[in-house]
Amino acid sequence: MYFILLIAIMVLLRALTYNRYIILACRICGDKQLGKGSLKKEDICQYCKTKSLIVSGLAGNPKRSYQIKTHKRAVRLKSLIVPGFGFLAAGSVSMFFVTTFLLSMIMSLFVLFSFSFPGDYSPLYAIISRLGTIVTGGLTLLLYIFFTVSNEIFIRRVHAKYKIDTV
């Protein structure tokens, strides 16, 4: 009952704050600005949109180039800590939710197999526990690596779309 009430409150708050002023961050350089409306996939600041500044590494403005490089490094480091953060920084919230959902499900299975099947009850429980721990641990590691690499590819694709070349 409380769960349904919590979901209703969440939906109501989302409806009330849908077209309000929010702080938007540029997907390229990370510059924050006040904007009206909802989050869009094309949250790029005007500075990054102009074609005259998109010259191999933004050679005309070294401060802006440094800001873009710093933002890119920060996104890379954060995506190592939280796999899927690159999707969130590039504007794909749905992929971030898929990433966190899959990793949380596999990690919960890992915890289930690690601690809920004690081996002192039966040798079968010990085999299930060991095998489940190894399989889910390997799946967690593979998903972590896959989503970390796909974050990097996604960020590079966004930078290539706007012809930003700063590495």
PDB file of C-alpha atoms in Angstrom:
ATOM      1  CA  MET A   1       0.000   0.000   0.000  1.00  0.00           C
ATOM      2  CA  TYR A   2       2.789   2.409   0.895  1.00  0.00           C
ATOM      3  CA  PHE A   3       4.560   1.525  -2.328  1.00  0.00           C
ATOM      4  CA  ILE A   4       1.574   2.587  -4.439  1.00  0.00           C
ATOM      5  CA  LEU A   5       1.286   5.822  -2.476  1.00  0.00           C
ATOM      6  CA  LEU A   6       4.986   6.513  -3.008  1.00  0.00           C
ATOM      7  CA  ILE A   7       4.652   5.952  -6.761  1.00  0.00           C
ATOM      8  CA  ALA A   8       1.617   8.257  -6.891  1.00  0.00           C
ATOM      9  CA  ILE A   9       3.560  11.002  -5.094  1.00  0.00           C
ATOM     10  CA  MET A  10       6.496  10.528  -7.478  1.00  0.00           C
ATOM     11  CA  VAL A  11       4.257  10.804 -10.553  1.00  0.00           C
ATOM     12  CA  LEU A  12       2.543  13.892  -9.120  1.00  0.00           C
ATOM     13  CA  LEU A  13       5.875  15.598  -8.401  1.00  0.00           C
ATOM     14  CA  ARG A  14       7.123  14.735 -11.878  1.00  0.00           C
ATOM     15  CA  ALA A  15       3.983  16.228 -13.448  1.00  0.00           C
ATOM     16  CA  LEU A  16       4.304  19.402 -11.387  1.00  0.00           C
ATOM     17  CA  THR A  17       7.963  19.969 -12.274  1.00  0.00           C
ATOM     18  CA  TYR A  18       7.815  18.980 -15.946  1.00  0.00           C
ATOM     19  CA  ASN A  19       8.052  22.430 -17.548  1.00  0.00           C
ATOM     20  CA  ARG A  20       9.899  24.379 -14.902  1.00  0.00           C
ATOM     21  CA  TYR A  21      13.254  26.057 -14.943  1.00  0.00           C
ATOM     22  CA  ILE A  22      15.979  23.500 -14.544  1.00  0.00           C
ATOM     23  CA  ILE A  23      19.744  23.546 -14.755  1.00  0.00           C
ATOM     24  CA  LEU A  24      20.906  22.012 -18.019  1.00  0.00           C
ATOM     25  CA  ALA A  25      24.434  20.848 -18.678  1.00  0.00           C
ATOM     26  CA  CYS A  26      25.978  20.925 -22.125  1.00  0.00           C
ATOM     27  CA  ARG A  27      26.634  17.392 -23.373  1.00  0.00           C
ATOM     28  CA  ILE A  28      29.941  18.433 -24.933  1.00  0.00           C
ATOM     29  CA  CYS A  29      31.698  20.781 -22.527  1.00  0.00           C
ATOM     30  CA  GLY A  30      29.709  20.330 -19.307  1.00  0.00           C
ATOM     31  CA  ASP A  31      28.862  24.028 -19.047  1.00  0.00           C
ATOM     32  CA  LYS A  32      25.788  24.572 -16.879  1.00  0.00           C
ATOM     33  CA  GLN A  33      23.001  26.980 -17.811  1.00  0.00           C
ATOM     34  CA  LEU A  34      19.476  27.731 -16.704  1.00  0.00           C
ATOM     35  CA  GLY A  35      16.838  26.504 -19.109  1.00  0.00           C
ATOM     36  CA  LYS A  36      13.079  26.159 -19.274  1.00  0.00           C
ATOM     37  CA  GLY A  37      11.476  22.899 -20.223  1.00  0.00           C
ATOM     38  CA  SER A  38      12.222  19.261 -19.890  1.00  0.00           C
ATOM     39  CA  LEU A  39      15.466  17.424 -20.532  1.00  0.00           C
ATOM     40  CA  LYS A  40      16.125  16.995 -24.224  1.00  0.00           C
ATOM     41  CA  LYS A  41      18.613  14.876 -26.088  1.00  0.00           C
ATOM     42  CA  GLU A  42      19.988  17.989 -27.801  1.00  0.00           C
ATOM     43  CA  ASP A  43      21.200  19.843 -24.717  1.00  0.00           C
ATOM     44  CA  ILE A  44      24.149  21.518 -26.420  1.00  0.00           C
ATOM     45  CA  CYS A  45      25.119  25.084 -25.561  1.00  0.00           C
ATOM     46  CA  GLN A  46      25.230  27.708 -28.296  1.00  0.00           C
ATOM     47  CA  TYR A  47      28.995  27.961 -27.981  1.00  0.00           C
ATOM     48  CA  CYS A  48      29.423  24.310 -28.944  1.00  0.00           C
ATOM     49  CA  LYS A  49      26.788  24.505 -31.701  1.00  0.00           C
ATOM     50  CA  THR A  50      28.489  27.200 -33.736  1.00  0.00           C
ATOM     51  CA  LYS A  51      30.363  25.820 -36.700  1.00  0.00           C
ATOM     52  CA  SER A  52      33.042  28.530 -36.606  1.00  0.00           C
ATOM     53  CA  LEU A  53      34.396  27.240 -33.289  1.00  0.00           C
ATOM     54  CA  ILE A  54      34.371  23.588 -34.281  1.00  0.00           C
ATOM     55  CA  VAL A  55      37.857  23.592 -35.708  1.00  0.00           C
ATOM     56  CA  SER A  56      40.165  20.723 -34.854  1.00  0.00           C
ATOM     57  CA  GLY A  57      40.347  20.938 -31.080  1.00  0.00           C
ATOM     58  CA  LEU A  58      38.804  24.420 -30.858  1.00  0.00           C
ATOM     59  CA  ALA A  59      42.192  25.982 -31.603  1.00  0.00           C
ATOM     60  CA  GLY A  60      40.736  29.478 -31.439  1.00  0.00           C
ATOM     61  CA  ASN A  61      39.857  29.194 -27.755  1.00  0.00           C
ATOM     62  CA  PRO A  62      42.273  27.139 -25.625  1.00  0.00           C
ATOM     63  CA  LYS A  63      40.245  27.737 -22.443  1.00  0.00           C
ATOM     64  CA  ARG A  64      37.159  26.171 -24.011  1.00  0.00           C
ATOM     65  CA  SER A  65      39.224  23.303 -25.379  1.00  0.00           C
ATOM     66  CA  TYR A  66      40.620  22.662 -21.889  1.00  0.00           C
ATOM     67  CA  GLN A  67      37.087  22.750 -20.438  1.00  0.00           C
ATOM     68  CA  ILE A  68      35.908  20.136 -22.947  1.00  0.00           C
ATOM     69  CA  LYS A  69      38.919  17.908 -22.235  1.00  0.00           C
ATOM     70  CA  THR A  70      38.361  18.199 -18.487  1.00  0.00           C
ATOM     71  CA  HIS A  71      34.662  17.360 -18.837  1.00  0.00           C
ATOM     72  CA  LYS A  72      35.500  14.343 -20.999  1.00  0.00           C
ATOM     73  CA  ARG A  73      38.011  13.070 -18.417  1.00  0.00           C
ATOM     74  CA  ALA A  74      35.510  13.581 -15.599  1.00  0.00           C
ATOM     75  CA  VAL A  75      32.861  11.604 -17.464  1.00  0.00           C
ATOM     76  CA  ARG A  76      35.361   8.797 -18.095  1.00  0.00           C
ATOM     77  CA  LEU A  77      36.327   8.597 -14.411  1.00  0.00           C
ATOM     78  CA  LYS A  78      32.721   8.722 -13.244  1.00  0.00           C
ATOM     79  CA  SER A  79      31.764   5.981 -15.691  1.00  0.00           C
ATOM     80  CA  LEU A  80      34.468   3.775 -14.174  1.00  0.00           C
ATOM     81  CA  ILE A  81      32.883   4.236 -10.760  1.00  0.00           C
ATOM     82  CA  VAL A  82      29.266   4.083 -11.967  1.00  0.00           C
ATOM     83  CA  PRO A  83      28.974   2.115 -15.223  1.00  0.00           C
ATOM     84  CA  GLY A  84      26.412   3.838 -17.401  1.00  0.00           C
ATOM     85  CA  PHE A  85      27.237   7.382 -16.333  1.00  0.00           C
ATOM     86  CA  GLY A  86      28.476   8.124 -19.849  1.00  0.00           C
ATOM     87  CA  PHE A  87      24.981   7.435 -21.152  1.00  0.00           C
ATOM     88  CA  LEU A  88      23.555   9.833 -18.590  1.00  0.00           C
ATOM     89  CA  ALA A  89      26.099  12.532 -19.430  1.00  0.00           C
ATOM     90  CA  ALA A  90      25.388  12.163 -23.144  1.00  0.00           C
ATOM     91  CA  GLY A  91      21.648  12.471 -22.646  1.00  0.00           C
ATOM     92  CA  SER A  92      20.452   8.874 -22.938  1.00  0.00           C
ATOM     93  CA  VAL A  93      18.626   8.400 -19.660  1.00  0.00           C
ATOM     94  CA  SER A  94      16.893   5.226 -20.815  1.00  0.00           C
ATOM     95  CA  MET A  95      20.216   3.471 -21.489  1.00  0.00           C
ATOM     96  CA  PHE A  96      21.417   4.543 -18.043  1.00  0.00           C
ATOM     97  CA  PHE A  97      18.337   2.933 -16.491  1.00  0.00           C
ATOM     98  CA  VAL A  98      18.864  -0.283 -18.489  1.00  0.00           C
ATOM     99  CA  THR A  99      22.503  -0.371 -17.394  1.00  0.00           C
ATOM    100  CA  THR A 100      21.761   0.122 -13.710  1.00  0.00           C
ATOM    101  CA  PHE A 101      18.848  -2.335 -13.810  1.00  0.00           C
ATOM    102  CA  LEU A 102      20.893  -5.130 -15.392  1.00  0.00           C
ATOM    103  CA  LEU A 103      23.878  -4.601 -13.121  1.00  0.00           C
ATOM    104  CA  SER A 104      21.743  -4.444  -9.991  1.00  0.00           C
ATOM    105  CA  MET A 105      19.878  -7.640 -10.928  1.00  0.00           C
ATOM    106  CA  ILE A 106      23.089  -9.573 -11.605  1.00  0.00           C
ATOM    107  CA  MET A 107      24.747  -8.234  -8.458  1.00  0.00           C
ATOM    108  CA  SER A 108      21.713  -9.169  -6.358  1.00  0.00           C
ATOM    109  CA  LEU A 109      21.927 -12.717  -7.748  1.00  0.00           C
ATOM    110  CA  PHE A 110      25.624 -12.710  -6.859  1.00  0.00           C
ATOM    111  CA  VAL A 111      24.802 -11.774  -3.265  1.00  0.00           C
ATOM    112  CA  LEU A 112      22.005 -14.363  -3.189  1.00  0.00           C
ATOM    113  CA  PHE A 113      24.280 -17.182  -4.299  1.00  0.00           C
ATOM    114  CA  SER A 114      27.147 -16.036  -2.089  1.00  0.00           C
ATOM    115  CA  PHE A 115      25.293 -15.896   1.212  1.00  0.00           C
ATOM    116  CA  SER A 116      21.979 -17.744   1.087  1.00  0.00           C
ATOM    117  CA  PHE A 117      23.139 -21.281   0.309  1.00  0.00           C
ATOM    118  CA  PRO A 118      25.301 -22.437   3.211  1.00  0.00           C
ATOM    119  CA  GLY A 119      27.402 -25.472   2.408  1.00  0.00           C
ATOM    120  CA  ASP A 120      27.021 -27.087   5.824  1.00  0.00           C
ATOM    121  CA  TYR A 121      23.405 -28.207   5.155  1.00  0.00           C
ATOM    122  CA  SER A 122      24.061 -30.315   2.113  1.00  0.00           C
ATOM    123  CA  PRO A 123      26.827 -30.866  -0.424  1.00  0.00           C
ATOM    124  CA  LEU A 124      24.328 -29.903  -3.135  1.00  0.00           C
ATOM    125  CA  TYR A 125      23.887 -26.468  -1.552  1.00  0.00           C
ATOM    126  CA  ALA A 126      27.659 -26.006  -1.530  1.00  0.00           C
ATOM    127  CA  ILE A 127      27.868 -26.864  -5.246  1.00  0.00           C
ATOM    128  CA  ILE A 128      24.975 -24.502  -6.102  1.00  0.00           C
ATOM    129  CA  SER A 129      26.544 -21.748  -4.038  1.00  0.00           C
ATOM    130  CA  ARG A 130      29.989 -22.058  -5.615  1.00  0.00           C
ATOM    131  CA  LEU A 131      28.707 -22.411  -9.174  1.00  0.00           C
ATOM    132  CA  GLY A 132      26.206 -19.553  -8.803  1.00  0.00           C
ATOM    133  CA  THR A 133      28.825 -17.278  -7.263  1.00  0.00           C
ATOM    134  CA  ILE A 134      31.289 -17.958 -10.075  1.00  0.00           C
ATOM    135  CA  VAL A 135      28.719 -17.519 -12.857  1.00  0.00           C
ATOM    136  CA  THR A 136      27.117 -14.356 -11.486  1.00  0.00           C
ATOM    137  CA  GLY A 137      30.513 -12.889 -10.557  1.00  0.00           C
ATOM    138  CA  GLY A 138      31.723 -13.463 -14.101  1.00  0.00           C
ATOM    139  CA  LEU A 139      28.528 -11.966 -15.542  1.00  0.00           C
ATOM    140  CA  THR A 140      28.895  -8.923 -13.297  1.00  0.00           C
ATOM    141  CA  LEU A 141      32.468  -8.420 -14.463  1.00  0.00           C
ATOM    142  CA  LEU A 142      31.530  -8.848 -18.139  1.00  0.00           C
ATOM    143  CA  LEU A 143      28.603  -6.411 -17.859  1.00  0.00           C
ATOM    144  CA  TYR A 144      30.793  -3.901 -16.040  1.00  0.00           C
ATOM    145  CA  ILE A 145      33.440  -4.050 -18.775  1.00  0.00           C
ATOM    146  CA  PHE A 146      30.828  -3.967 -21.561  1.00  0.00           C
ATOM    147  CA  PHE A 147      29.031  -0.924 -20.183  1.00  0.00           C
ATOM    148  CA  THR A 148      32.275   0.919 -19.428  1.00  0.00           C
ATOM    149  CA  VAL A 149      33.465   0.424 -23.005  1.00  0.00           C
ATOM    150  CA  SER A 150      30.051   1.281 -24.467  1.00  0.00           C
ATOM    151  CA  ASN A 151      30.024   4.509 -22.396  1.00  0.00           C
ATOM    152  CA  GLU A 152      33.280   5.543 -24.038  1.00  0.00           C
ATOM    153  CA  ILE A 153      31.948   4.700 -27.507  1.00  0.00           C
ATOM    154  CA  PHE A 154      28.742   6.639 -26.837  1.00  0.00           C
ATOM    155  CA  ILE A 155      30.631   9.747 -25.657  1.00  0.00           C
ATOM    156  CA  ARG A 156      32.939   9.576 -28.700  1.00  0.00           C
ATOM    157  CA  ARG A 157      29.907   9.305 -30.961  1.00  0.00           C
ATOM    158  CA  VAL A 158      28.371  12.446 -29.442  1.00  0.00           C
ATOM    159  CA  HIS A 159      31.653  14.311 -29.872  1.00  0.00           C
ATOM    160  CA  ALA A 160      31.976  13.089 -33.460  1.00  0.00           C
ATOM    161  CA  LYS A 161      28.418  14.205 -34.215  1.00  0.00           C
ATOM    162  CA  TYR A 162      29.316  17.796 -33.322  1.00  0.00           C
ATOM    163  CA  LYS A 163      32.850  17.488 -34.790  1.00  0.00           C
ATOM    164  CA  ILE A 164      34.608  18.082 -31.483  1.00  0.00           C
ATOM    165  CA  ASP A 165      38.142  16.696 -31.702  1.00  0.00           C
ATOM    166  CA  THR A 166      39.850  17.021 -28.314  1.00  0.00           C
ATOM    167  CA  VAL A 167      41.629  14.035 -26.834  1.00  0.00           C
TER     168      VAL A 167
END
